Coordinates of C-alpha atoms and ligand atoms in Angstrom, one line a residue:
X8 CA 0.1 0.0 0.0
X9 CA 1.3 3.4 -0.9
X10 CA 1.2 6.2 1.9
X11 CA 3.4 8.8 0.4
X12 CA 3.7 10.6 -2.8
X13 CA 7.4 10.0 -3.2
X14 CA 6.5 6.2 -3.1
X15 CA 4.4 6.8 -6.1
X16 CA 7.3 8.3 -7.8
X17 CA 9.4 5.5 -7.0
X18 CA 7.0 3.0 -8.2
X19 CA 6.0 4.7 -11.4
X20 CA 9.8 4.9 -12.4
X21 CA 9.7 1.2 -12.8
X22 CA 6.7 1.5 -15.3
X23 CA 8.2 4.5 -17.2
X24 CA 8.8 6.2 -19.4
X25 CA 5.3 6.5 -20.6
X26 CA 4.4 8.7 -23.6
X27 CA 2.7 12.1 -22.6
X28 CA 0.8 14.4 -25.0
X29 CA 1.2 17.9 -23.7
X30 CA -1.5 20.4 -25.1
X31 CA 0.0 23.8 -25.3
X32 CA 3.5 22.9 -24.2
X33 CA 5.0 26.3 -25.0
X34 CA 5.6 27.6 -21.5
X35 CA 8.6 27.6 -19.3
X36 CA 6.8 26.2 -16.2
X37 CA 5.2 23.5 -18.0
X38 CA 8.5 22.5 -19.8
X39 CA 10.5 22.6 -16.6
X40 CA 8.2 20.0 -15.0
X41 CA 8.3 18.0 -18.3
X42 CA 12.1 18.1 -18.2
X43 CA 12.2 17.1 -14.5
X44 CA 9.7 14.0 -15.2
X45 CA 11.9 13.0 -18.3
X46 CA 14.9 13.0 -16.3
X47 CA 13.4 10.8 -13.7
X48 CA 12.4 8.3 -16.3
X49 CA 8.9 8.8 -15.9
X50 CA 7.8 10.1 -19.2
X51 CA 8.6 10.7 -22.9
X52 CA 6.9 14.0 -24.1
X53 CA 5.1 14.8 -27.2
X54 CA 5.1 18.7 -27.0
X55 CA 2.2 20.1 -28.9
X56 CA 2.3 23.7 -30.0
X57 CA 4.1 26.2 -32.1
X58 CA 7.7 24.7 -32.7
X59 CA 9.5 28.1 -32.4
X60 CA 7.7 29.0 -29.3
X61 CA 8.2 25.7 -27.7
X62 CA 12.2 25.9 -28.7
X63 CA 12.3 29.4 -27.1
X64 CA 10.5 28.4 -23.9
X65 CA 12.7 25.3 -23.5
X66 CA 15.8 27.2 -24.2
X67 CA 15.0 29.5 -21.4
X68 CA 14.8 26.6 -18.9
X69 CA 17.8 24.9 -20.3
X70 CA 15.7 21.9 -21.9
X71 CA 17.3 20.4 -24.9
X72 CA 14.4 19.5 -27.0
X73 CA 14.8 17.0 -30.0
X74 CA 12.6 17.6 -32.9
X75 CA 10.9 14.3 -32.6
X76 CA 9.4 15.5 -29.3
X77 CA 7.7 18.5 -31.0
X78 CA 4.2 18.3 -32.7
X79 CA 3.9 21.4 -34.4
X80 CA 0.6 23.2 -34.8
X81 CA 0.3 26.9 -35.8
X82 CA -2.5 28.1 -33.7
X83 CA -3.0 27.6 -29.9
X84 CA -6.7 26.5 -30.4
X85 CA -5.4 23.4 -32.3
X86 CA -3.2 22.2 -29.5
X87 CA -5.9 20.5 -27.3
X88 CA -7.6 18.6 -30.3
X89 CA -4.1 17.6 -31.5
X90 CA -2.9 16.2 -28.2
X91 CA -6.3 14.5 -27.7
X92 CA -5.6 12.9 -31.2
X93 CA -2.3 11.6 -30.3
X94 CA -3.7 9.7 -27.4
X95 CA -6.8 8.4 -29.4
X96 CA -4.5 7.2 -32.1
X97 CA -2.1 5.3 -29.8
X98 CA 0.7 7.5 -30.1
X99 CA 0.5 8.6 -26.2
X100 CA -0.4 7.0 -23.2
X101 CA -1.3 10.0 -21.1
X102 CA -2.8 13.5 -21.7
X103 CA -1.4 16.5 -20.0
X104 CA -2.7 20.1 -19.9
X105 CA -0.1 22.7 -20.6
X106 CA -0.7 26.4 -20.7
X107 CA -4.3 26.5 -21.5
X108 CA -7.6 26.8 -19.7
X109 CA -9.1 23.7 -18.2
X110 CA -12.3 23.7 -19.9
X111 CA -10.6 24.0 -23.4
X112 CA -8.9 20.7 -22.9
X113 CA -11.9 19.2 -21.3
X114 CA -14.0 20.0 -24.2
X115 CA -11.7 18.4 -26.8
X116 CA -11.6 15.3 -24.4
X117 CA -15.5 15.3 -24.2
X118 CA -15.8 15.8 -28.0
X119 CA -18.3 12.9 -28.9
X120 CA -16.5 11.9 -32.1
X121 CA -12.9 12.9 -31.6
X122 CA -12.5 12.8 -27.9
X123 CA -11.5 10.4 -25.2
X124 CA -14.8 9.6 -23.5
X125 CA -15.8 6.3 -22.1
X126 CA -19.1 5.5 -20.6
X127 CA -17.9 6.8 -17.3
X128 CA -18.1 10.3 -15.9
X129 CA -15.0 12.3 -16.0
X130 CA -14.0 13.5 -12.7
X131 CA -11.1 14.9 -11.0
X132 CA -9.0 13.6 -7.7
X133 CA -6.5 15.4 -5.7
X134 CA -4.4 13.1 -3.7
X135 CA -3.1 15.0 -1.0
X136 CA -0.2 14.4 1.5
X137 CA -1.2 16.3 4.6
X138 CA 1.3 16.6 7.5
X139 CA -1.3 16.4 10.1
X140 CA -3.1 13.3 8.6
X141 CA -1.9 9.8 8.9
X142 CA -2.3 8.6 5.4
X143 CA -2.8 10.0 1.9
X144 CA -6.2 11.7 1.4
X145 CA -8.2 12.0 -1.9
X146 CA -10.3 15.0 -2.3
X147 CA -12.9 15.0 -5.2
X148 CA -14.2 16.7 -7.3
X149 CA -12.3 20.0 -7.1
X150 CA -11.7 20.6 -10.8
X151 CA -14.5 19.2 -13.2
X152 CA -18.0 18.7 -12.0
X153 CA -19.5 22.0 -11.1
X154 CA -22.7 20.8 -9.3
X155 CA -22.9 17.0 -9.3
X156 CA -26.3 15.4 -8.8
X157 CA -26.7 12.2 -6.8
X158 CA -25.7 9.9 -9.7
X159 CA -22.9 12.0 -10.5
X160 CA -21.5 11.9 -7.0
X161 CA -21.7 8.2 -7.0
X162 CA -19.7 8.1 -10.1
X163 CA -17.1 10.6 -8.7
X164 CA -16.9 8.3 -5.7
X165 CA -16.4 5.3 -7.9
X166 CA -13.6 7.0 -10.0
X167 CA -11.7 8.0 -6.7
X168 CA -12.2 4.4 -5.3
X169 CA -10.7 3.0 -8.4
X170 CA -7.7 5.5 -7.9
X171 CA -7.2 4.4 -4.3
X172 CA -7.4 0.7 -5.3
X173 CA -4.7 1.1 -7.7
X174 CA -2.6 2.4 -4.9
X175 CA -3.2 -0.8 -2.8
X176 CA -6.1 0.3 -0.7
X177 CA -8.6 -2.3 -1.3
X178 CA -11.6 -1.1 0.5
X179 CA -11.2 2.8 0.8
X180 CA -13.3 4.5 3.3
X181 CA -15.2 7.6 1.7
X182 CA -16.7 10.4 3.7
X183 CA -19.5 12.3 1.9
X184 CA -19.1 15.8 3.1
X185 CA -21.5 18.5 4.1
X186 CA -21.8 21.2 6.6
X187 CA -23.5 19.1 9.2
X188 CA -23.5 15.5 10.1
X189 CA -27.5 15.0 10.5
X190 CA -29.9 15.1 7.7
X191 CA -31.5 18.3 7.0
X192 CA -33.8 18.3 3.8
X193 CA -32.8 22.1 3.5
X194 CA -29.3 21.1 2.9
X195 CA -29.4 19.0 -0.2
X196 CA -25.9 17.6 0.3
X197 CA -26.9 15.9 3.5
X198 CA -29.6 13.9 1.6
X199 CA -27.2 12.9 -1.0
X200 CA -24.7 11.8 1.4
X201 CA -27.3 9.6 3.3
X202 CA -28.3 8.2 -0.2
X203 CA -24.6 7.5 -1.1
X204 CA -24.1 5.6 2.1
X205 CA -27.2 3.5 1.2
X206 CA -26.1 3.1 -2.5
X207 CA -22.8 1.6 -1.4
X208 CA -24.6 -0.7 1.0
X209 CA -26.7 -1.9 -1.7
X210 CA -23.7 -2.4 -4.3
X211 CA -24.5 0.7 -6.5
X212 CA -21.0 1.8 -5.5
X213 CA -18.3 -0.9 -5.4
X214 CA -15.5 -1.7 -3.2
X215 CA -15.9 1.1 -0.8
X216 CA -17.3 1.9 2.7
X217 CA -19.2 5.1 2.2
X218 CA -20.6 7.1 5.0
X219 CA -22.2 10.5 5.6
X220 CA -23.3 13.2 5.9
X221 CA -20.2 14.4 7.7
X222 CA -19.1 17.8 8.7
X223 CA -15.4 18.2 7.9
X224 CA -14.3 17.8 11.4
X225 CA -16.1 14.6 12.2
X226 CA -14.9 13.1 8.8
X227 CA -11.3 13.8 9.8
X228 CA -11.4 13.3 13.6
X229 CA -12.7 10.3 15.3
X230 CA -12.8 12.1 18.5
X231 CA -14.8 15.0 17.1
X232 CA -17.2 12.4 15.5
X233 CA -17.5 10.5 19.0
X234 CA -18.2 13.8 20.8
X235 CA -21.2 14.2 18.3
X236 CA -22.5 10.6 19.1
X237 CA -21.1 9.3 15.6
X238 CA -19.6 5.9 15.6
X239 CA -18.5 5.2 12.1
X240 CA -15.5 3.2 10.6
X241 CA -14.9 6.3 8.3
X242 CA -14.5 9.0 11.1
X243 CA -10.9 9.8 11.6
X244 CA -9.9 7.3 9.0
X245 CA -11.1 8.6 5.7
X246 CA -9.2 7.7 2.5
X247 CA -11.6 9.8 0.1
X248 CA -13.5 13.1 1.1
X249 CA -16.3 13.8 -1.4
X250 CA -17.0 17.5 -1.7
X251 CA -20.9 18.5 -2.2
X252 CA -19.7 20.7 -5.1
X253 CA -16.8 22.1 -7.1
X254 CA -16.5 25.3 -5.0
X255 CA -16.3 23.3 -1.8
X256 CA -13.8 20.8 -3.2
X257 CA -11.6 23.4 -4.7
X258 CA -11.7 25.6 -1.5
X259 CA -10.9 22.4 0.5
X260 CA -8.0 21.3 -1.4
X261 CA -6.5 24.7 -1.7
X262 CA -7.0 25.4 2.1
X263 CA -5.2 21.9 2.7
X264 CA -2.2 23.0 0.3
X265 CA -1.7 26.6 1.5
X266 CA -2.6 26.6 5.2
X267 CA -1.7 23.0 6.1
X268 CA 1.4 22.6 3.8
X269 CA -0.2 19.6 1.9
X270 CA 1.7 18.3 -1.2
X271 CA -0.5 17.0 -3.9
X272 CA -0.9 15.1 -7.1
X273 CA -4.1 15.6 -9.3
X274 CA -5.5 13.4 -11.9
X275 CA -8.6 13.2 -14.2
X276 CA -10.3 9.8 -13.9
X277 CA -12.9 8.3 -16.2
X278 CA -11.3 9.0 -19.8
X279 CA -9.6 6.3 -21.8
X280 CA -6.3 7.5 -20.4
X281 CA -5.3 9.2 -17.3
X282 CA -5.3 13.1 -17.7
X283 CA -3.0 15.3 -15.8
X284 CA -4.6 18.9 -15.3
X285 CA -2.0 21.2 -13.8
X286 CA -2.7 24.8 -13.0
X287 CA -0.2 27.7 -13.3
X288 CA -0.2 28.2 -9.6
X289 CA 0.9 24.6 -9.1
X290 CA 4.3 24.2 -7.6
X291 CA 6.7 21.9 -9.6
X292 CA 6.5 19.1 -7.2
X293 CA 2.8 18.7 -7.8
X294 CA 3.3 18.4 -11.5
X295 CA 5.9 15.5 -10.9
X296 CA 3.6 13.9 -8.5
X297 CA 0.7 14.0 -11.0
X298 CA 2.6 12.7 -13.8
X299 CA 3.9 9.8 -11.7
X300 CA 0.3 9.0 -10.6
X301 CA -0.7 9.2 -14.3
X302 CA 2.1 6.7 -15.2
X303 CA 1.1 4.3 -12.3
X304 CA -2.6 4.5 -13.4
X305 CA -1.6 3.2 -16.8
X306 CA -0.8 -0.1 -15.3
X307 CA -4.0 -0.1 -13.3
X308 CA -6.7 -2.8 -13.8
X309 CA -9.8 -2.0 -15.7
X310 CA -12.3 0.1 -13.6
X311 CA -15.0 -1.1 -11.4
X312 CA -18.5 -1.7 -12.7
Ligands
LIG420 N1 -17.9 13.5 -17.8 C1 -18.5 13.0 -19.0 N2 -19.1 13.7 -19.8 C2 -19.5 14.8 -19.5 C3 -19.0 15.6 -18.4 C4 -18.1 14.8 -17.5 N3 -17.7 15.3 -16.2 N4 -19.4 16.9 -18.3 C5 -20.1 16.8 -19.4 N5 -20.1 15.8 -20.1 C6 -20.7 15.6 -21.5 C7 -22.1 15.8 -21.4 O1 -22.9 14.7 -21.1 C8 -22.6 16.4 -22.8 O2 -22.7 15.2 -23.6 C9 -21.4 17.0 -23.3 O3 -20.3 16.5 -22.3 C10 -21.5 18.6 -23.0 O4 -22.1 18.7 -21.7 P1 -22.3 20.1 -21.0 O5 -22.8 21.0 -22.0 O6 -23.1 19.9 -19.7 O7 -20.9 20.4 -20.5 P2 -20.1 21.6 -20.9 O8 -19.5 21.6 -22.1 O9 -20.7 22.9 -20.5 O10 -18.9 21.6 -19.7 C11 -18.3 20.5 -19.4 C12 -16.9 21.1 -18.5 C13 -16.3 19.9 -17.8 C14 -16.0 21.7 -19.4 C15 -17.7 21.9 -17.5 O11 -18.1 21.3 -16.5 C16 -16.6 22.8 -16.8 O12 -16.3 23.9 -17.3 N6 -16.1 22.3 -15.5 C17 -15.2 23.3 -14.7 C18 -13.9 23.3 -15.3 C19 -12.9 24.3 -14.8 O13 -13.0 25.3 -15.1 N7 -12.3 23.8 -13.7 C20 -11.3 24.6 -13.2 C21 -11.5 24.6 -11.6 S1 -9.8 24.3 -11.0

């Protein structure tokens, strides 16, 4: 079982290098992280963008890019469809967002004819190493699904469960978060959380213990839960935190990163291949961890039904 992000890098190095199509690669920050991951033996990049711009940005970070690693497109709006095409046609194993907006890449991925859709929901998972928590913690969905309904939440959980199982956690514990731990019909996330608990019991979510609703404190602290009269195997030992919506997930993950010094990897699950969505504000470590996680996932068994 993997308990640290560095272990993901170590393990992924055994499976690398994997071919990564980078959409809009002409950016120093992006290229620096690609260079680092390549030096670690994790990846071989296919840098999609304008050749001259890629070479100029690469030079700025001391990265010698050979011509066979550049896939030239003249216009920035061609980069996402081209990178997706490289994956679809088997020329790349992983897709990575370079210097472009998340929704632009996601639209190319979701394109019905030319994209990378499967019959599953696409969702994002942040895998966080928080110094004050005893194991890796997945936070989902902080980047894709804006206001998921009940069935989408079940699919988001299943994607995160598949990720944790790929890391060796056979029966991950999932806390469905809300602002309170009792059901209040005026707070819809409490109803969803209770339904998700029952759905897991009835086999509508597989390979996971799901409980909720939890306020954040009683998901993370067994003591806090017991004080509220909650005795759940998930309290204080959650592997996955399901956020009620995108805003909550995003605020939670950034809060852990900036105020609790968490390190993190981020990955999109549910497409034909793992997708790395990095943001401009991500530290280089997060990009390496995310690429390593993507490499590891290329080896994962088929997702749960
Ligand atoms: N998984 C699978 N299919 C999807 C998903 C998904 N998560 N989302 C939409 N689809 C399919 C729909 O079924 C439909 O067939 C088609 O895609 C278009 O659906 P729309 O019109 O509902 O979706 P869009 O195109 O408006 O938006 C989809 C996005 C994922 C781009 C959108 O949800 C979005 O912008 N999310 C936030 C992305 C973002 O900015 N994140 C940054 C925060 S860090």
